[in-house]
Amino acid sequence: SSGINAEYGGDFLKIAPSLRADVVFLSPPWGGPEYLREDVYSLSNLTPDCDKMMAAARQISENIALFLPRNVSVDEVIELVEPGKKVEVEQNFLNRRVKTVTVYFGELISE
């Protein structure tokens, strides 16, 4: 077998430097249903490391959407914003209940 997946085992941090795109959508694993046991989900629970994942994504594009659990720490999300930049945090509802959060960076922010 050949290609990026075979060469790097599908590891985003390894393949990111070779990628170019207009937008990067990140949906990292949250650690299974255990994330719901916490009142506030810390980004430190993400694998790969969130700071490394965002740095790799920024090499591809400044336009990033980050899909996270509903109980994510908004304070930690704000810390991901580069100086002078903005972030938009969107709650995603299903049946009138917040199910997930999508965080937008770059030109994905609605004005």
Coordinates of C-alpha atoms in Angstrom, one line a residue:
S1 CA 0.0 0.0 0.0
S2 CA 1.2 3.5 -0.7
G3 CA 0.2 7.1 0.0
I4 CA 0.1 9.4 2.9
N5 CA -2.0 7.2 5.1
A6 CA 0.4 4.2 4.7
E7 CA 3.5 6.3 5.1
Y8 CA 2.4 8.2 8.2
G9 CA -0.3 5.9 9.7
G10 CA -2.8 8.7 9.3
D11 CA -1.1 10.8 12.0
F12 CA -2.3 14.4 11.4
L13 CA 0.7 16.0 13.0
K14 CA 3.0 14.1 10.6
I15 CA 1.0 14.7 7.4
A16 CA 0.0 18.4 8.1
P17 CA 3.2 19.9 6.8
S18 CA 2.5 18.4 3.4
L19 CA -1.1 19.6 3.2
R20 CA -2.5 22.7 1.7
A21 CA -6.2 23.7 1.9
D22 CA -8.6 26.7 2.3
V23 CA -10.1 25.3 5.5
V24 CA -9.1 22.8 8.1
F25 CA -11.8 20.9 10.1
L26 CA -10.5 19.3 13.3
S27 CA -12.5 16.7 15.1
P28 CA -10.1 15.2 17.6
P29 CA -11.0 12.2 19.8
W30 CA -12.5 13.4 23.1
G31 CA -11.6 10.2 25.1
G32 CA -14.9 8.4 24.8
P33 CA -18.0 8.9 26.9
E34 CA -15.9 9.7 29.9
Y35 CA -15.9 13.3 28.8
L36 CA -19.5 13.6 30.0
R37 CA -18.4 12.8 33.6
E38 CA -16.6 16.1 33.9
D39 CA -18.4 19.3 34.5
V40 CA -15.8 21.1 32.4
Y41 CA -13.8 19.3 29.7
S42 CA -10.2 20.4 29.5
L43 CA -8.4 20.7 26.2
S44 CA -5.5 18.9 27.9
N45 CA -7.5 15.7 27.5
L46 CA -7.3 15.8 23.7
T47 CA -5.0 13.6 21.8
P48 CA -3.0 14.8 19.9
D49 CA -2.1 17.8 22.1
C50 CA -4.4 20.7 21.2
D51 CA -1.6 23.3 20.9
K52 CA 0.4 21.1 18.6
M53 CA -2.7 20.2 16.6
M54 CA -3.6 23.9 16.2
A55 CA -0.1 24.8 15.2
A56 CA -0.1 22.1 12.6
A57 CA -3.5 23.3 11.3
R58 CA -2.3 26.9 11.0
Q59 CA 0.5 25.7 8.7
I60 CA -2.2 24.6 6.4
S61 CA -4.7 27.4 6.7
E62 CA -5.7 30.2 9.2
N63 CA -9.3 29.1 8.6
I64 CA -9.9 26.4 11.1
A65 CA -13.1 24.8 12.6
L66 CA -12.5 22.8 15.8
F67 CA -15.3 20.4 16.8
L68 CA -15.4 19.9 20.6
P69 CA -17.6 18.5 23.4
R70 CA -20.4 20.6 24.8
N71 CA -18.8 21.0 28.1
V72 CA -15.4 22.3 26.8
S73 CA -13.7 25.0 28.8
V74 CA -14.4 28.2 26.9
D75 CA -11.6 29.9 28.8
E76 CA -9.1 27.3 27.4
V77 CA -10.6 27.7 23.9
I78 CA -10.0 31.5 24.1
E79 CA -6.4 30.8 25.0
L80 CA -6.0 29.1 21.5
V81 CA -6.6 32.5 19.8
E82 CA -3.4 34.1 18.4
P83 CA -2.8 37.7 19.6
G84 CA -4.9 40.2 17.6
K85 CA -7.1 37.5 16.2
K86 CA -10.7 36.6 16.9
V87 CA -12.6 33.4 17.7
E88 CA -16.3 32.4 17.4
V89 CA -17.7 29.7 19.6
E90 CA -20.9 28.1 18.3
Q91 CA -23.1 25.8 20.4
N92 CA -24.7 23.0 18.3
F93 CA -28.2 22.1 19.5
L94 CA -30.3 18.9 18.9
N95 CA -33.8 18.7 20.4
R96 CA -33.2 21.9 22.3
R97 CA -30.1 20.6 24.1
V98 CA -26.5 21.6 23.4
K99 CA -24.7 18.6 22.0
T100 CA -21.4 19.9 20.8
V101 CA -19.4 23.1 20.3
T102 CA -17.7 24.3 17.1
V103 CA -15.0 26.9 17.4
Y104 CA -14.2 29.0 14.3
F105 CA -10.9 30.8 13.5
G106 CA -9.9 33.0 10.6
E107 CA -12.3 33.9 7.9
L108 CA -14.8 31.3 9.1
I109 CA -16.0 33.7 11.8
S110 CA -19.3 35.3 10.8
E111 CA -19.3 39.1 11.0

